Coordinates of C-alpha atoms and ligand atoms in Angstrom, one line a residue:
X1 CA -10.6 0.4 -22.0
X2 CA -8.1 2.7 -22.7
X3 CA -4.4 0.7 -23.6
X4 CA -2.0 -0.2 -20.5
X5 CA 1.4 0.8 -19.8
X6 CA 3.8 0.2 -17.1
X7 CA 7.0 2.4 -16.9
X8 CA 9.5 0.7 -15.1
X9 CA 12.1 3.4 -14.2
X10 CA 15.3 1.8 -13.6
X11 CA 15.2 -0.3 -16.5
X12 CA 18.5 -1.1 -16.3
X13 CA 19.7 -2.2 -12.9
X14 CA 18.9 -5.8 -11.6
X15 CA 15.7 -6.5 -10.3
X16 CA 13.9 -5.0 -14.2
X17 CA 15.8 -8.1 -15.6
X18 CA 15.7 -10.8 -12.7
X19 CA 12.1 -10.4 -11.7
X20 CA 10.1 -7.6 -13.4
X21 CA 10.4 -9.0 -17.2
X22 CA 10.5 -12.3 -16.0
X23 CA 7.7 -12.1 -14.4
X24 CA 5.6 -9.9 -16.8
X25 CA 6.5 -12.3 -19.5
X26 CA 5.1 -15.3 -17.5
X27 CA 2.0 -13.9 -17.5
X28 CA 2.0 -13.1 -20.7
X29 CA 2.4 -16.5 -21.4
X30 CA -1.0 -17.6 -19.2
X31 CA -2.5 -15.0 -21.0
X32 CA -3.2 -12.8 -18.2
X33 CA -1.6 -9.6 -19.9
X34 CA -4.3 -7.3 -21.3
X35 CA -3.8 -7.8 -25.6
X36 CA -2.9 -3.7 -25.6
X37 CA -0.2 -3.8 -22.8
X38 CA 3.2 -2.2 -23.2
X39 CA 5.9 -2.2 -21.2
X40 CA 8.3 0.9 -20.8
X41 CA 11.6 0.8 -19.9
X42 CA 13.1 4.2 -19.1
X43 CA 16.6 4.7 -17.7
X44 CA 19.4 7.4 -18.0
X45 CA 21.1 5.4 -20.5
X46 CA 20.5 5.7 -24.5
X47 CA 19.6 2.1 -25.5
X48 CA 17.5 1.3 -28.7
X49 CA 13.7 -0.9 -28.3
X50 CA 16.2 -4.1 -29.6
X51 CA 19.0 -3.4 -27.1
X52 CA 16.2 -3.3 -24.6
X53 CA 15.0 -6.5 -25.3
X54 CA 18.5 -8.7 -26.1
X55 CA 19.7 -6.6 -22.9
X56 CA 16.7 -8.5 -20.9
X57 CA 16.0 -11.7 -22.6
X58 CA 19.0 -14.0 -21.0
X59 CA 18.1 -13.3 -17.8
X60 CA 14.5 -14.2 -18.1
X61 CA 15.0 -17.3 -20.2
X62 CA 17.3 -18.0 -16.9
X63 CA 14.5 -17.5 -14.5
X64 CA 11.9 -19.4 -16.5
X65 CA 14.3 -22.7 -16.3
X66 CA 15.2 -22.3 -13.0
X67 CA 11.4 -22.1 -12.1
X68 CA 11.4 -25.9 -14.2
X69 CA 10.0 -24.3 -17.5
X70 CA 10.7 -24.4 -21.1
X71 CA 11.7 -21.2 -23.2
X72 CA 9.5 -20.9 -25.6
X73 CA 11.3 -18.4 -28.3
X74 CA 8.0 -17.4 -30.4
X75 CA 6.5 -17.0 -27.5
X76 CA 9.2 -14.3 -26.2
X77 CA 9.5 -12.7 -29.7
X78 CA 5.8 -12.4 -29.7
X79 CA 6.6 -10.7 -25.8
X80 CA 9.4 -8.6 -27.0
X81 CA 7.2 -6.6 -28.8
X82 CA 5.1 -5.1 -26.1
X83 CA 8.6 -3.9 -25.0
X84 CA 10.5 -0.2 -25.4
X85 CA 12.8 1.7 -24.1
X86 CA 13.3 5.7 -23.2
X87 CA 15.8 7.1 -22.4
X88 CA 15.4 9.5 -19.3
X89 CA 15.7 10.9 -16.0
X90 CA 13.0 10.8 -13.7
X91 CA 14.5 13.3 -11.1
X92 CA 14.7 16.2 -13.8
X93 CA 12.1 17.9 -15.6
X94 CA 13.8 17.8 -19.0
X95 CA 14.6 14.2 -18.1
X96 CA 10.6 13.1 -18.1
X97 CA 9.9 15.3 -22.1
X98 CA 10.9 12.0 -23.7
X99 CA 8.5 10.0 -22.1
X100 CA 5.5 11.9 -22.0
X101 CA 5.3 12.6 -25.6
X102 CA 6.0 8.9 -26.1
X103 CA 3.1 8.3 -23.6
X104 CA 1.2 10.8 -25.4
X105 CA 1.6 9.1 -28.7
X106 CA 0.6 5.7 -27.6
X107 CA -2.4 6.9 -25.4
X108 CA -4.1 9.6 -28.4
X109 CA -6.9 10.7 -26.8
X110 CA -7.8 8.1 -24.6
X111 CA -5.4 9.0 -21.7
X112 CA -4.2 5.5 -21.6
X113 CA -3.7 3.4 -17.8
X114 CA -0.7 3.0 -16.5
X115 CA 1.5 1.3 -13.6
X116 CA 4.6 3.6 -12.8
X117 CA 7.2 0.9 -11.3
X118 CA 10.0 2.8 -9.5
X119 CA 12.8 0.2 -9.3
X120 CA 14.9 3.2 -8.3
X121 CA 16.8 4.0 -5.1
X122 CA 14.5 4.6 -2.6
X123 CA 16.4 8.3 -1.8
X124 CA 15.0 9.6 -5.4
X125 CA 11.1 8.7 -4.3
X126 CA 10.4 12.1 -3.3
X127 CA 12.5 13.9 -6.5
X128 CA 10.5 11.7 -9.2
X129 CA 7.2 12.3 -6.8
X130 CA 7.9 16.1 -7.3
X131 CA 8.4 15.4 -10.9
X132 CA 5.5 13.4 -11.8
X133 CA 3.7 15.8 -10.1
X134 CA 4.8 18.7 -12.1
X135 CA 4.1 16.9 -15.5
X136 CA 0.7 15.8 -14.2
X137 CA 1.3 11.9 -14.1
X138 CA -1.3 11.3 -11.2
X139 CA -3.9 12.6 -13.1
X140 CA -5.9 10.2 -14.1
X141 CA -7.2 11.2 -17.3
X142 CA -8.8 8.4 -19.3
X143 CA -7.8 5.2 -17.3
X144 CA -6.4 4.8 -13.9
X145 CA -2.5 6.0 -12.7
X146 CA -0.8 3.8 -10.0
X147 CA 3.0 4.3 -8.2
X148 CA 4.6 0.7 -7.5
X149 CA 7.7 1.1 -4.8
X150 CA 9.9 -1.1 -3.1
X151 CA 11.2 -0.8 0.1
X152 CA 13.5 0.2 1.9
X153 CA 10.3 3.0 2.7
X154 CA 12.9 5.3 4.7
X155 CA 15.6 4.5 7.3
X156 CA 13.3 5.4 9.9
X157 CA 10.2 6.8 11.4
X158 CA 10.8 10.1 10.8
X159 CA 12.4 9.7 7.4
X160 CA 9.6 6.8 6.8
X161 CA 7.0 9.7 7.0
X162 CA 8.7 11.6 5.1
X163 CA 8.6 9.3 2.2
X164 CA 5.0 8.9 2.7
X165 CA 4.4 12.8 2.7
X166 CA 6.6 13.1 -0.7
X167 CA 4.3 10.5 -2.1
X168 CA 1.2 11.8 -0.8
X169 CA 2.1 15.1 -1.8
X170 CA 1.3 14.4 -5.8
X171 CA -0.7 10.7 -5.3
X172 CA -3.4 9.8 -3.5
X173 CA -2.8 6.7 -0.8
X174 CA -5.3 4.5 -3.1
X175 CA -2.4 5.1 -6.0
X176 CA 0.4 3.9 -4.0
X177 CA 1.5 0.1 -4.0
X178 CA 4.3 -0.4 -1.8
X179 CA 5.8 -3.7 -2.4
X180 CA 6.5 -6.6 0.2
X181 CA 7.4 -9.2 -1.9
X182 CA 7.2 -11.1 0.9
X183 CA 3.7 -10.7 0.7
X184 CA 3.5 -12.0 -3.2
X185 CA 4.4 -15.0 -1.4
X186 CA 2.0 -18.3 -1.9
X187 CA 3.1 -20.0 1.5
X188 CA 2.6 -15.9 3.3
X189 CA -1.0 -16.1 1.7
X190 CA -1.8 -19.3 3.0
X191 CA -1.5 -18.1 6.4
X192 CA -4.8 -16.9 6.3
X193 CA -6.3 -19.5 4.2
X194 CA -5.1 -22.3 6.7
X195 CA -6.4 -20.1 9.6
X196 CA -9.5 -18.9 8.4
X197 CA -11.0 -21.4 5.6
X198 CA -10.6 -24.2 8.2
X199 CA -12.5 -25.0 11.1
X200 CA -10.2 -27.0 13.4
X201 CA -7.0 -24.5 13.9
X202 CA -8.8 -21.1 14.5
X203 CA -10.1 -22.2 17.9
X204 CA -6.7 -22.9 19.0
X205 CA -5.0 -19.6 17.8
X206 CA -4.7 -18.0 21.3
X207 CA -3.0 -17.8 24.4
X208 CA -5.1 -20.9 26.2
X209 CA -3.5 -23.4 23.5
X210 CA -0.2 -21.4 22.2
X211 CA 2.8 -21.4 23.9
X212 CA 4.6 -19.3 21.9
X213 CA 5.4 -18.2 18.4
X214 CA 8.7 -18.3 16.6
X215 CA 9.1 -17.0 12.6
X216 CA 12.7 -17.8 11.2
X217 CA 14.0 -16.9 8.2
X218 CA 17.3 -17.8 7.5
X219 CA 19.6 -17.0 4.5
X220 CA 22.3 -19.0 3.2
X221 CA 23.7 -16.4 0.8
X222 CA 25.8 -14.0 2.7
X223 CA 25.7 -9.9 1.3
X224 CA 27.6 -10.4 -1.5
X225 CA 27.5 -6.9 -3.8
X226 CA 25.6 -5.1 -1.6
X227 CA 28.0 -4.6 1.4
X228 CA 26.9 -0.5 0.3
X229 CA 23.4 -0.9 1.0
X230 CA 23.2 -3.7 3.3
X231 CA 25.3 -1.9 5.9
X232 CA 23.8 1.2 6.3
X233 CA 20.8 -1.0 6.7
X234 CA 21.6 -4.0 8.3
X235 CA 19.0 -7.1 9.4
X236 CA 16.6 -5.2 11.1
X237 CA 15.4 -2.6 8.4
X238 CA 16.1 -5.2 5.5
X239 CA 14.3 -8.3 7.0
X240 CA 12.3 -7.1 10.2
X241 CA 10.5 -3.7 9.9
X242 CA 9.5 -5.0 6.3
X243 CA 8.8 -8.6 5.7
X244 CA 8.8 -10.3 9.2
X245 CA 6.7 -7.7 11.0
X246 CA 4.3 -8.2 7.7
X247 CA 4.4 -12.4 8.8
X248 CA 3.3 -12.0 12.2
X249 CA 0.2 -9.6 11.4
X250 CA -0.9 -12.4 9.0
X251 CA 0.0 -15.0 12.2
X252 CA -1.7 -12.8 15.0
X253 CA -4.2 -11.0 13.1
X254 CA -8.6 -11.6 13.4
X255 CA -10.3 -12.7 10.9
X256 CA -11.3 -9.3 8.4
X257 CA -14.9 -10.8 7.5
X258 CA -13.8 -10.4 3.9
X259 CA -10.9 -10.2 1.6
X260 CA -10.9 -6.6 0.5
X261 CA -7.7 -4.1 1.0
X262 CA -8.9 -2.3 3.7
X263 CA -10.5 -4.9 5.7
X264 CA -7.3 -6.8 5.9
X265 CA -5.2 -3.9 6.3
X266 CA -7.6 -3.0 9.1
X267 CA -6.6 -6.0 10.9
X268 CA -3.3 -6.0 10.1
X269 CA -2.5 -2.5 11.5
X270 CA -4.3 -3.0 14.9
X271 CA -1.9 -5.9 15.8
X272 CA 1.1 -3.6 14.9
X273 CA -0.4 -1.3 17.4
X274 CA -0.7 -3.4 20.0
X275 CA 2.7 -4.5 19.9
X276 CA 4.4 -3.3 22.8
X277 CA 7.3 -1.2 22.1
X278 CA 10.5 -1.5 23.8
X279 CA 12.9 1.0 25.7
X280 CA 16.0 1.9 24.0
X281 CA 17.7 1.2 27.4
X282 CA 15.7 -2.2 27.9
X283 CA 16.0 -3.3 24.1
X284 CA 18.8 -5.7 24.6
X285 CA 16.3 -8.1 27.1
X286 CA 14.6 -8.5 23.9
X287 CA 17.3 -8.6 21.4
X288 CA 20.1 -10.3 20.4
X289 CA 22.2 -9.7 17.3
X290 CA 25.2 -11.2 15.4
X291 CA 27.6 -11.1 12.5
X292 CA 29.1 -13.6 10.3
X293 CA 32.9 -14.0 10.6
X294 CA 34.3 -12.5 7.5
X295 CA 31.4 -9.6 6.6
X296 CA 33.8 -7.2 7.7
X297 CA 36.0 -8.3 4.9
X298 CA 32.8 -8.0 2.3
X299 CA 32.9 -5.1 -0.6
X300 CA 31.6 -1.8 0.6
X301 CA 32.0 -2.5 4.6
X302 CA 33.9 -1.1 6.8
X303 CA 36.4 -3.0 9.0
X304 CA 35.0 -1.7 12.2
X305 CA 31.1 -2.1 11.3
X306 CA 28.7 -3.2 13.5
X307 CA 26.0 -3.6 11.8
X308 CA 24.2 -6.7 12.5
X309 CA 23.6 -9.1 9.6
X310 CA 22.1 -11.9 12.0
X311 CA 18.6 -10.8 15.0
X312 CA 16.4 -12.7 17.1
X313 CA 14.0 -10.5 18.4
X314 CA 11.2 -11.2 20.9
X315 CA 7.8 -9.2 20.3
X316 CA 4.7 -9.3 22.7
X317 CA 1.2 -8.4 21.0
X318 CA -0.6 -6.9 23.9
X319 CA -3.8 -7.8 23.4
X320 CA -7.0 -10.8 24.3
X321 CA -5.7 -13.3 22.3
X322 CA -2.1 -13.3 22.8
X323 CA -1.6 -12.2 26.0
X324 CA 1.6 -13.6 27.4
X325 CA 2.7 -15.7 23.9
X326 CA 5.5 -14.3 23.1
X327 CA 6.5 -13.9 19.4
X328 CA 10.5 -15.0 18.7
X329 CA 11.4 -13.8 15.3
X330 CA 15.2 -14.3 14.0
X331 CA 16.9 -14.2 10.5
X332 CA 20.2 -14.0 9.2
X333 CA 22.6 -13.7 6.6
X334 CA 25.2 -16.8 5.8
X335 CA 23.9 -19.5 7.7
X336 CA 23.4 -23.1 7.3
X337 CA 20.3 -22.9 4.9
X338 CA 18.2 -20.6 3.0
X339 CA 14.7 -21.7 5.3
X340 CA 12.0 -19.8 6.2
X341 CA 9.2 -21.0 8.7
X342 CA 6.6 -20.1 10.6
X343 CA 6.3 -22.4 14.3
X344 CA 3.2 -22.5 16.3
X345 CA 4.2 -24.0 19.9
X346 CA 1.2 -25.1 21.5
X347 CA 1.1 -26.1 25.3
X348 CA 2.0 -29.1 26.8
X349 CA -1.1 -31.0 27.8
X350 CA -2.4 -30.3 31.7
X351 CA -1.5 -34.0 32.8
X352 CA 0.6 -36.7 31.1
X353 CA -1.5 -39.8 31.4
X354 CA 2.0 -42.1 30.4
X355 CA 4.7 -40.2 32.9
X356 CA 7.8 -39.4 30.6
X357 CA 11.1 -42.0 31.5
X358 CA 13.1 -39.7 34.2
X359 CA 15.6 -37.5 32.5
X360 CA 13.2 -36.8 29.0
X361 CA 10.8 -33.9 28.5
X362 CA 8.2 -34.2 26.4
X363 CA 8.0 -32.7 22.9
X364 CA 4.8 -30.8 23.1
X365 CA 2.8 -30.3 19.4
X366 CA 4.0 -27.3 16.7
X367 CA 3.0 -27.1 14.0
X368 CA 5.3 -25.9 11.1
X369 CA 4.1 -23.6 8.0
X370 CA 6.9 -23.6 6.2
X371 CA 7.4 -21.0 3.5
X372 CA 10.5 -21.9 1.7
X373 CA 12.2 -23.6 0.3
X374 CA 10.2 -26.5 0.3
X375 CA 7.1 -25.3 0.9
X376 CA 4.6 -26.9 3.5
X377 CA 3.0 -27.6 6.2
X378 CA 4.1 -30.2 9.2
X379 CA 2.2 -31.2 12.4
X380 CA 4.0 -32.8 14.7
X381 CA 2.3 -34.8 17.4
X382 CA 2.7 -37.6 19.7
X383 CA 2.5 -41.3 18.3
X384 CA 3.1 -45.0 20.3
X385 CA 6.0 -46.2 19.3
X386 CA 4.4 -49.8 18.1
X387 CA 6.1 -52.3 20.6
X388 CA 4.6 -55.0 23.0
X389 CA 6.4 -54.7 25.8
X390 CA 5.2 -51.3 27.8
X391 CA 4.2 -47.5 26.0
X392 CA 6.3 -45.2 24.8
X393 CA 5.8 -41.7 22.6
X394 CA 7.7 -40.1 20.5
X395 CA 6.5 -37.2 18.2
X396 CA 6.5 -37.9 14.5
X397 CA 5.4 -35.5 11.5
X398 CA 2.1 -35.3 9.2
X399 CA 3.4 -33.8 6.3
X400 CA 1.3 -31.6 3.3
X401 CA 3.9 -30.4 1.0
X402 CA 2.7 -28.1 -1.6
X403 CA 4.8 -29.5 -4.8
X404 CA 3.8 -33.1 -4.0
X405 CA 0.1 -31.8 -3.9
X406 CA -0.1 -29.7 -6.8
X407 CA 2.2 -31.8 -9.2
X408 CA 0.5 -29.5 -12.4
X409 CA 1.9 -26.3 -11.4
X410 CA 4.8 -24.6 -10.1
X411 CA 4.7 -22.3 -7.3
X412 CA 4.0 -18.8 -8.8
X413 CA 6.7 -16.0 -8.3
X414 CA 5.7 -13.3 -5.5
X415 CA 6.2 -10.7 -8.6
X416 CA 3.6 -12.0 -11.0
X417 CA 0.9 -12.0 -8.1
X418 CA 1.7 -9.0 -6.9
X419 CA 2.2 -7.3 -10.7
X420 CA -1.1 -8.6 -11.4
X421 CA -2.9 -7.5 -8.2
X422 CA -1.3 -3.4 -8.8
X423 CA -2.1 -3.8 -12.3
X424 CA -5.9 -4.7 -11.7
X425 CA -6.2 -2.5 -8.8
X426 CA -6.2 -4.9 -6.1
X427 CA -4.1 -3.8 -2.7
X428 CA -4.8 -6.2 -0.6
X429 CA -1.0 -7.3 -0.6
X430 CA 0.5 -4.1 -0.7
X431 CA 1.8 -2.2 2.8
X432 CA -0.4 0.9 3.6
X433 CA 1.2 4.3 5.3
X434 CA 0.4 3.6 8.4
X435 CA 1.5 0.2 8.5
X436 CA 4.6 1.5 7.6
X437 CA 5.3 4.0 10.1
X438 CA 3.7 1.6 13.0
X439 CA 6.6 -1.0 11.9
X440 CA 9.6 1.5 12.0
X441 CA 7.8 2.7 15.7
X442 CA 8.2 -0.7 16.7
X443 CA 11.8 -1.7 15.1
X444 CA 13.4 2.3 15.9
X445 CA 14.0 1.5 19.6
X446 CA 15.9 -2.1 19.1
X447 CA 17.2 -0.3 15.6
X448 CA 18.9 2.7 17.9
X449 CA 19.6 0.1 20.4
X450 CA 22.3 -1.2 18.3
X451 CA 23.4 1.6 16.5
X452 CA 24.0 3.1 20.0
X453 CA 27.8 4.7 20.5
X454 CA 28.0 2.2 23.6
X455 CA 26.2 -0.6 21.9
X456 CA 28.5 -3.9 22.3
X457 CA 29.9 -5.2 19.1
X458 CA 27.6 -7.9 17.4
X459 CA 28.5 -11.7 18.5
X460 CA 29.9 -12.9 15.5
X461 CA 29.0 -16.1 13.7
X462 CA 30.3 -19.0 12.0
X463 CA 29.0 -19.1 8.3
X464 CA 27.4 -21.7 7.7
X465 CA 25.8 -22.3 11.1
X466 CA 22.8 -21.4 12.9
X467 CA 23.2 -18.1 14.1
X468 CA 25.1 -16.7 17.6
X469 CA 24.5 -18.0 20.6
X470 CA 22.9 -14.9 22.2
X471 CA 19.9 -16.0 20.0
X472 CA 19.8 -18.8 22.1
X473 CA 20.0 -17.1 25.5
X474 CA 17.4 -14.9 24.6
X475 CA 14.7 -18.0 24.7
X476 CA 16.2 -20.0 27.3
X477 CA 16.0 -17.7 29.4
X478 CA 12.4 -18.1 29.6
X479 CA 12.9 -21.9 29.2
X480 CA 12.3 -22.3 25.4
X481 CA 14.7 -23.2 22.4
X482 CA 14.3 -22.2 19.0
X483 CA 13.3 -25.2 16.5
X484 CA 15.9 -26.7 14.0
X485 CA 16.9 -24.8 10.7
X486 CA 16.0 -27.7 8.2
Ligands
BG6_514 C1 15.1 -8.6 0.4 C2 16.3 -8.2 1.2 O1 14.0 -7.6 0.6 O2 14.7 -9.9 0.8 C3 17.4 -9.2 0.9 O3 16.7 -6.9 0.8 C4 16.9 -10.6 1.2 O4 18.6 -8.9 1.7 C5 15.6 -10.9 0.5 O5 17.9 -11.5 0.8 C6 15.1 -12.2 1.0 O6 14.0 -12.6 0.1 P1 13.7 -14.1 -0.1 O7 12.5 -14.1 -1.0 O8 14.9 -14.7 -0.8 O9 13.5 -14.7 1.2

């Protein structure tokens, strides 16, 4: 095989140091690196191999205790060495000479593999696409040539596909990895497992047992540095047309027969088409949005912003199996926990055979999936509360939660898995095109919606609390409340 590299451009901004060495390092360590892989680091600024490497280490001897490790030192020195550094500019010709004859070096006449990771701004995707197509980086001479982006993948459908065309115009869709880290998760992955490897749920995952749907994920970190970014953005392209759209195809999708790329992307695409998408003019009967006291005051925002750093959002999938559930999704910045769940609400049962006491309602079965931070699953059901004198219910929990189950090993880091899966070829986690341009269809509408000249000013929030309480209006109006942030 010829020898591996991956290129991370933008070796020197954040993510390189808090997730991508980190994480490369980590499998190095479970010795899933292949012995001949290099890493790259290119960036505009001159740095030596050495700086490189002391510039990176602290932060990913901080990640590996924070995920409960040790820091093994021989064990990073022995890492350090697949590391260098290039100095270079991706956008410019000139800037790319550097690299390619270091490439050319290392690969001789094998042609070499390699993983380009573009932790760049998203606005230079289609310079450095231009680029690598001039200098002939698709080409995959020898071994295979793969493109790793993150999102944002545009600002919106029209500037989504022309991302996708820039790409397309020098790689071919198969090359492309666009991450949703979201996706690397182990809890988002088990979705499918807990659907689809077990008998007893699947049966129920439809409209005759589900009442309704709700995904949360909320955020106790407010935007901190990236007032810039985050408010030309805002919740619904940072959260909703990326990572929560990407949770409910794994909730509402069928089963793809087989776990291959296409099959599941396949599946996952067909329930972002039949999502109904709203009117600009009716998007506020299926919206509600918010802002934390105080953003306004945050680095990089303007006083009079109104971009929304808290949305609940109500989707309907128009097809057989989930006619009439309604899916409520919501997620915010600076509220009262960093929690993330996924809710199944089933129906109440037909007939109660105990009648509830006058004045209670009874607490029908959901089931939680919970995907961080403490990751799990909870049923909760209807129990006897054990007295002698008459019946009464009340709903208790059964609990499964992953650290108590498997005590031997943390949870694995979205980045390794999905690292792993671009580096072997595997896209089954990684966003196609078309998902992409499907989601912004969906999200544009509510997105303009809010952006709108006329569009009232966010409800603003409490930090530290559970959201506004238009996200609460917008489910009892149809008689529903959202569960508890735990
Ligand atoms: C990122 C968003 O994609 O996801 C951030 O840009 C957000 O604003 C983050 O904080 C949330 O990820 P996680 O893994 O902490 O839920």
């Amino acid at each position: 095989m010829p020898p591996l590299t991956i290129i991370i451009f933008g070796a020197s901004g954040d993510l390189t140091s808090r997730k991508l060495i980190p994480a490369l390092f980590h499998l190095d360590m479970a010795g899933l690196l292949p012995d001949d892989a290099n890493i790259v680091g290119v960036a505009r600024r001159p740095f030596s191999n050495d700086a490189f490497r002391s510039s990176v280490e602290p932060m990913t001897r901080e990640a590996m205790l924070s995920m409960g490790e040790s820091w093994f030192p021989g064990a990073w020195n022995r890492f350090a060495k697949r590391l260098f550094y290039v100095a270079g500019d991706a956008t410019t010709t000139e800037g790319l000479q550097h690299l390619t004859e270091f490439l050319q070096k290392r690969e001789g006449t094998t042609g070499g593999q390699r993983l380009y990771y573009l932790s760049v701004s998203p606005d230079l995707y289609p310079q450095i696409a231009a680029r690598f197509g001039e200098a002939g980086y698709e080409k995959e001479i020898g071994g295979f040539r793969r493109v790793v982006i993150e999102k944002p993948f545009g600002h919106n459908l029209e500037t989504g596909r022309a991302v996708n065309k820039s790409l397309h115009a020098c790689f071919r869709e198969d090359q492309i990895y666009r991450i949703d880290h979201y996706l690397g998760k182990e809890t988002v992955q088990n979705i499918l497992i807990f659907r689809f490897a077990n008998t007893m749920f699947e049966p129920l995952w439809n409209h005759q047992y589900i009442d309704h749907v709700q995904i949360t994920a909320a955020e106790k970190v407010p935007v901190g540095k990236r007032g810039g970014y985050y408010n030309d953005s805002g919740v619904l392209r940072d959260m909703f047309q990326s990572h929560l759209l990407q949770v409910v195809t794994m909730v509402a999708m069928e089963n793809p027969g087989r776990y291959t790329a296409d099959r599941l992307r396949n599946e996952k695409i067909k329930v972002l088409e039949a999502m109904k998408i709203s009117k600009v003019e009716d998007a506020f009967n299926n919206i509600a949005v918010g802002q934390y006291d105080g953003y306004r005051n945050e680095e990089g925002v303007p006083k009079d912003s109104k971009t929304p750093t808290y949305a609940a959002i109500r989707l309907e999938i128009d097809n057989g199996r989930w006619s009439n559930v309604p899916f409520y999704v919501r997620s915010g910045k600076s509220m009262r926990s960093r929690y993330s769940e996924v809710s199944i609400q089933f129906r109440c049962p037909p007939h109660m055979l105990i009648p509830m006491p006058p004045g209670e309602t009874l607490e029908c079965n959901h089931l939680s999936l919970i995907l961080q931070p403490n990751e799990g699953i909870r049923l909760n059901f209807q129990t006897k509360v054990p007295e002698v004198d008459g019946t009464r219910l009340q709903a208790r929990d059964l609990a499964f939660d992953y650290r108590d189950a498997f005590t031997e090993r943390a949870l694995p880091e979205a980045y390794e898995r999905l690292l792993l899966d671009a580096i072997m070829g595997e896209a089954t986690l990684f966003m196609r095109n078309d998902e992409i341009e499907q989601a912004w269809e969906i999200m544009d509408p509510l997105i303009a919606a809010t952006e709108a000249a006329n569009a009232p000013q966010p409800e603003v929030y409490a930090p530290g609390s559970d959201g506004p309480k238009c996200a609460d209006a917008l489910l009892a109006k149809e008689g529903r409340k959202w569960q508890k942030i735990r």
